[in-house]
Amino acid sequence: MVFQIDINCDMGESFGEYSIGNDEEVIKHISSANVACGFHGGDPLVMRQTIRLAKSNNVAVGAHPGFPDLLGFGRRNMNLTREEARNYVTYQVGALRAFCEAEDVQLQHVKPHGALYNMAADNPDLARAIIESVKDFHPEPILMVLANSKMQKIAEEAGLKIAKEAFADRAYNTDGTLVSRKVPGAVISDVHQINDRVVKIVKESKTFSVDNKIVDLGKVETICVHGDNPEAAKIASSMGMALKTQGIIVRPIAEFV
Amino acid sequence: MVFQIDINCDMGESFGEYSIGNDEEVIKHISSANVACGFHGGDPLVMRQTIRLAKSNNVAVGAHPGFPDLLGFGRRNMNLTREEARNYVTYQVGALRAFCEAEDVQLQHVKPHGALYNMAADNPDLARAIIESVKDFHPEPILMVLANSKMQKIAEEAGLKIAKEAFADRAYNTDGTLVSRKVPGAVISDVHQINDRVVKIVKESKTFSVDNKIVDLGKVETICVHGDNPEAAKIASSMGMALKTQGIIVRPIAEFV
Amino acid sequence: MVFQIDINCDMGESFGEYSIGNDEEVIKHISSANVACGFHGGDPLVMRQTIRLAKSNNVAVGAHPGFPDLLGFGRRNMNLTREEARNYVTYQVGALRAFCEAEDVQLQHVKPHGALYNMAADNPDLARAIIESVKDFHPEPILMVLANSKMQKIAEEAGLKIAKEAFADRAYNTDGTLVSRKVPGAVISDVHQINDRVVKIVKESKTFSVDNKIVDLGKVETICVHGDNPEAAKIASSMGMALKTQGIIVRPIAEFV
Amino acid sequence: MVFQIDINCDMGESFGEYSIGNDEEVIKHISSANVACGFHGGDPLVMRQTIRLAKSNNVAVGAHPGFPDLLGFGRRNMNLTREEARNYVTYQVGALRAFCEAEDVQLQHVKPHGALYNMAADNPDLARAIIESVKDFHPEPILMVLANSKMQKIAEEAGLKIAKEAFADRAYNTDGTLVSRKVPGAVISDVHQINDRVVKIVKESKTFSVDNKIVDLGKVETICVHGDNPEAAKIASSMGMALKTQGIIVRPIAEFV
């Protein structure tokens, strides 16, 4: 049996004079880039540069829309109406897609950022807003959703092409939800442990919960590497080698979803 | 000989709780709407609503990108690099076009807003930035340029589809440039005078300068009505009747450029 | 027995070219102006103008800080840390106070805006953040709090000078909380009913709940008039006359708290 | 004869998740910190932290207001009216001063940032706007002005307390203006050369122009170290030692102006 997986990472979150992340290094070790769209991070110049960077590294490009909260980097919950959420996402994805076309790159996917991603995973109204926005585009990009979440179910019912995502460097609760970042131990930093987890997720669709129980995530198509981790490049590189050793092929989701 | 002309107006410049302009009335009397894109005015909800409004009134839709200066409504000169200007325009036009596609409307044109329009008319570098941005899109939208400006020449040389624009409610200098708004008499408010001027512009490609000389504008394809004028609907309506009386057909530029 | 009450209203929420509210009329009928500070509405020019307007109408000035969410007019819940909330409030109040000093006006009070006010009423952490911010200023301005709220209790325990606020045009639940604006009937628009309610609140510290029970609000020092109501000037004027008829004196809170 | 000089540096320009500069190191080697106020950089949390950092290092604090252009880091010329400029500055300085008071620190000075500084040096209207803003505060902070500029003259005529500033790491034209950063050689990076220049400026009020002529700067009270230079801490440290070797005392301007 052949296993294949996509590795995605947030990219292009710099803004004007402000630089964040280590995109040039990390991009060598991933297959899909989630490019910020100017609301929580990113700006028009950074967007175009990041798409060019992805293209020259044969990395697929996705839109990474967030809350309109640059000051909070899109990580603070905001209470939007469904209509607001839908239109904010369409605006951002549309802007990003224009740069894709200008650079002759296909828009592969949409992955909501930060608090928008986390809230939508569990909030059907917000999930539907994002789904409506994805349907605003033709052809529809693939939507990345948290594996095993309410949003996954809703997106499947809506007939969307989705990629189920799991985190190799985040602790899970027994019910398959992510342990809050505020809880100590929520983020796993040991590279060996991350590598063991990613292989288990890909091959068995399973991971260990914080209390050491088996959590069934269902089939997972993409693994997130956190670009804001200063060790991101090292983690992604090591993960790539671990996967290769196990005969697992790393490639953009559009090639196998 | 059949005369035809497009009448364009800025639209969709409301923002969140802030309402500006009288779009519902004005739109009945124009053929092309310049829809703000969120930088100097407009927001994602307003953008979609305005496109729907235009569609239901058979009015063509264009993108109306501006400087990133909501506080100054895009009317203050800003010193951008060519690369900044290009990418800011592509970002905004891309976002607007996404709503067009979602609402099954063709993006007809691009018209820069306020200080961006005024600076670009006379600044080759800025003009080229906007032209490069228009070329980022496929198919290329029509670019509205000030008739007789440097930008017109540069856009023609670049092989763009353009619509030359004139103002029936603005005074002209003898050299064909617009009299600065800071000068008394720069804005004409008398409806009869506006109507006489618009007919002369359409039929003879000419207007009178502030010092009462004849100014040759060259062929003009679109006339701007200022939506921020509280009388905008009345002026547009009266202009429409004056043009009809003269046998001049009002229609979107895409139909005859 | 002499009754006295303050009438407050949000003011100065215009932004750049965007005008909102009818400050010039409403200010004639109130005793305290809550001046927006540039985050949810207002801008530096509007802030100075509004302070001048208040001064020339003998109306006391307060700071009206909100969430950093111009697009949502500060009405959308945002999940801030206590430290973020405290510093955002200090920033805004500090900016407003500078204009007060420049115009030789005393900063009388602080009243949080919209979602910040509503969330803080019931969220001890957020309430404490605002209280810490008020304590950042010397002399401490008066803090307006929802009468009967958790925040009132916390502010009293912290030793702050407070003004307890009630709403004559909002329906109350039996427990003294406000009926959500999303519920039909939450906002009362009948002027006579509003006037009856305000007199009862001032004289008896009581109001009727939606299910017609008596709600004891405790002593109330200030009544809010909603400036975004198109009828705000009319309501405030009528309320003023009703209070006068009842021998109730309307004056800024600093004069009697 | 005793020589004394202030060394100032821009600080607190980080924003939300975005970190810029190396404030913790640089602050050890300067006497005055220009703290960003949230328009071109900085945010309320960063402002308070930076004031605390300055206080614990016995460094004086000034406000560093800029254009409302976070995307351009306040480095792009903007065309503001005098009223806009004045009020934007008062807003920012007021916000910063609130944090000063909260932390029991005196606001020593105001130094405009980036394009606002450069434009005001040569634009009497903009210079007057800033001067009016400084006069909005009581007691008036010291205004830092480019030595030998139009703004220096205007500020002196207006009776302001000023500190004349020179740059040890920037090339000068023969007329005493700074060489544009766009010209190669405009920024001097050699530490020895910088040290030689700073000593000459302090002791002789003179420097060499790009074409090797002597430029008389007049008496200079403060020298700017550029915090965005990655070598800022090294340069400031070396400069401090060079000054000490020459018997020049480094101290905040308020102590000797």
Short mmCIF file of N, CA, C and O in Angstrom, two decimals, chain B residues 14-49:
data_model
loop_
_atom_site.label_atom_id
_atom_site.label_comp_id
_atom_site.label_asym_id
_atom_site.label_seq_id
_atom_site.Cartn_x
_atom_site.Cartn_y
_atom_site.Cartn_z
N SER B 14 -19.55 53.07 1.17
CA SER B 14 -19.91 52.94 2.59
C SER B 14 -18.96 51.95 3.26
O SER B 14 -18.29 51.16 2.60
N PHE B 15 -18.91 52.01 4.59
CA PHE B 15 -17.96 51.17 5.33
C PHE B 15 -18.56 50.82 6.68
O PHE B 15 -18.81 51.70 7.50
N GLY B 16 -18.78 49.55 6.92
CA GLY B 16 -19.35 49.13 8.21
C GLY B 16 -20.63 49.89 8.50
O GLY B 16 -21.56 49.91 7.69
N GLU B 17 -20.69 50.52 9.66
CA GLU B 17 -21.88 51.29 10.04
C GLU B 17 -21.98 52.62 9.31
O GLU B 17 -22.98 53.33 9.44
N TYR B 18 -20.92 52.98 8.59
CA TYR B 18 -20.87 54.31 7.97
C TYR B 18 -21.45 54.26 6.56
O TYR B 18 -20.96 53.53 5.70
N SER B 19 -22.44 55.07 6.33
CA SER B 19 -23.09 55.12 5.04
C SER B 19 -22.72 56.41 4.32
O SER B 19 -22.67 57.47 4.93
N ILE B 20 -22.43 56.29 3.03
CA ILE B 20 -22.08 57.49 2.25
C ILE B 20 -22.64 57.34 0.84
O ILE B 20 -22.68 56.25 0.30
N GLY B 21 -23.09 58.44 0.28
CA GLY B 21 -23.63 58.41 -1.08
C GLY B 21 -25.07 57.93 -1.10
O GLY B 21 -25.63 57.54 -0.08
N ASN B 22 -25.64 57.97 -2.26
CA ASN B 22 -27.05 57.63 -2.44
C ASN B 22 -27.15 56.65 -3.60
O ASN B 22 -27.82 56.90 -4.61
N ASP B 23 -26.46 55.52 -3.43
CA ASP B 23 -26.28 54.58 -4.53
C ASP B 23 -27.60 54.13 -5.16
O ASP B 23 -27.70 54.02 -6.38
N GLU B 24 -28.60 53.84 -4.33
CA GLU B 24 -29.85 53.28 -4.85
C GLU B 24 -30.51 54.22 -5.87
O GLU B 24 -31.14 53.76 -6.82
N GLU B 25 -30.39 55.52 -5.66
CA GLU B 25 -30.99 56.47 -6.60
C GLU B 25 -30.10 56.72 -7.80
O GLU B 25 -30.56 56.70 -8.96
N VAL B 26 -28.82 56.97 -7.52
CA VAL B 26 -27.90 57.35 -8.60
C VAL B 26 -27.80 56.25 -9.64
O VAL B 26 -27.74 56.51 -10.85
N ILE B 27 -27.82 55.00 -9.18
CA ILE B 27 -27.56 53.89 -10.10
C ILE B 27 -28.59 53.80 -11.23
O ILE B 27 -28.32 53.26 -12.30
N LYS B 28 -29.76 54.37 -10.98
CA LYS B 28 -30.80 54.34 -12.03
C LYS B 28 -30.43 55.16 -13.26
O LYS B 28 -31.05 55.00 -14.31
N HIS B 29 -29.45 56.04 -13.10
CA HIS B 29 -29.19 57.01 -14.16
C HIS B 29 -27.81 56.88 -14.77
O HIS B 29 -27.37 57.74 -15.51
N ILE B 30 -27.09 55.80 -14.45
CA ILE B 30 -25.72 55.64 -14.98
C ILE B 30 -25.61 54.32 -15.71
O ILE B 30 -26.53 53.48 -15.67
N SER B 31 -24.49 54.12 -16.41
CA SER B 31 -24.29 52.86 -17.12
C SER B 31 -23.13 52.04 -16.59
O SER B 31 -23.04 50.84 -16.86
N SER B 32 -22.23 52.68 -15.83
CA SER B 32 -21.11 51.95 -15.24
C SER B 32 -20.89 52.38 -13.79
O SER B 32 -20.85 53.58 -13.51
N ALA B 33 -20.71 51.40 -12.92
CA ALA B 33 -20.47 51.69 -11.50
C ALA B 33 -19.02 51.39 -11.15
O ALA B 33 -18.52 50.29 -11.43
N ASN B 34 -18.34 52.37 -10.55
CA ASN B 34 -16.98 52.15 -10.04
C ASN B 34 -17.10 51.74 -8.58
O ASN B 34 -17.42 52.57 -7.74
N VAL B 35 -16.85 50.48 -8.30
CA VAL B 35 -17.13 49.96 -6.96
C VAL B 35 -15.86 49.98 -6.10
O VAL B 35 -14.85 49.35 -6.45
N ALA B 36 -15.94 50.70 -4.99
CA ALA B 36 -14.81 50.81 -4.07
C ALA B 36 -14.40 49.43 -3.57
O ALA B 36 -15.24 48.53 -3.46
N CYS B 37 -13.13 49.26 -3.24
CA CYS B 37 -12.56 47.94 -2.98
C CYS B 37 -12.01 47.77 -1.57
O CYS B 37 -11.22 46.85 -1.32
N GLY B 38 -12.38 48.65 -0.64
CA GLY B 38 -12.00 48.41 0.74
C GLY B 38 -10.78 49.16 1.25
O GLY B 38 -10.49 49.10 2.43
N PHE B 39 -10.04 49.83 0.36
CA PHE B 39 -8.86 50.55 0.85
C PHE B 39 -9.23 51.99 1.23
O PHE B 39 -8.94 52.42 2.34
N HIS B 40 -9.83 52.74 0.34
CA HIS B 40 -10.21 54.13 0.67
C HIS B 40 -11.64 54.19 1.15
O HIS B 40 -12.06 55.18 1.75
N GLY B 41 -12.41 53.15 0.89
CA GLY B 41 -13.82 53.05 1.24
C GLY B 41 -14.32 51.70 0.79
O GLY B 41 -13.60 50.95 0.12
N GLY B 42 -15.57 51.39 1.17
CA GLY B 42 -16.09 50.07 0.81
C GLY B 42 -15.63 49.01 1.78
O GLY B 42 -14.60 49.17 2.46
N ASP B 43 -16.41 47.94 1.90
CA ASP B 43 -15.98 46.78 2.68
C ASP B 43 -16.57 45.54 2.00
O ASP B 43 -17.36 45.67 1.05
N PRO B 44 -16.18 44.34 2.41
CA PRO B 44 -16.63 43.15 1.68
C PRO B 44 -18.15 43.03 1.53
O PRO B 44 -18.63 42.62 0.47
N LEU B 45 -18.91 43.39 2.57
CA LEU B 45 -20.36 43.29 2.44
C LEU B 45 -20.89 44.32 1.45
O LEU B 45 -21.74 44.02 0.61
N VAL B 46 -20.39 45.52 1.58
CA VAL B 46 -20.83 46.60 0.68
C VAL B 46 -20.47 46.26 -0.76
O VAL B 46 -21.24 46.54 -1.68
N MET B 47 -19.31 45.64 -0.97
CA MET B 47 -18.89 45.29 -2.33
C MET B 47 -19.89 44.33 -2.98
O MET B 47 -20.31 44.53 -4.11
N ARG B 48 -20.26 43.30 -2.22
CA ARG B 48 -21.19 42.34 -2.80
C ARG B 48 -22.56 42.99 -3.05
O ARG B 48 -23.16 42.81 -4.11
N GLN B 49 -23.03 43.75 -2.07
CA GLN B 49 -24.33 44.43 -2.23
C GLN B 49 -24.34 45.36 -3.43
O GLN B 49 -25.33 45.44 -4.16
#
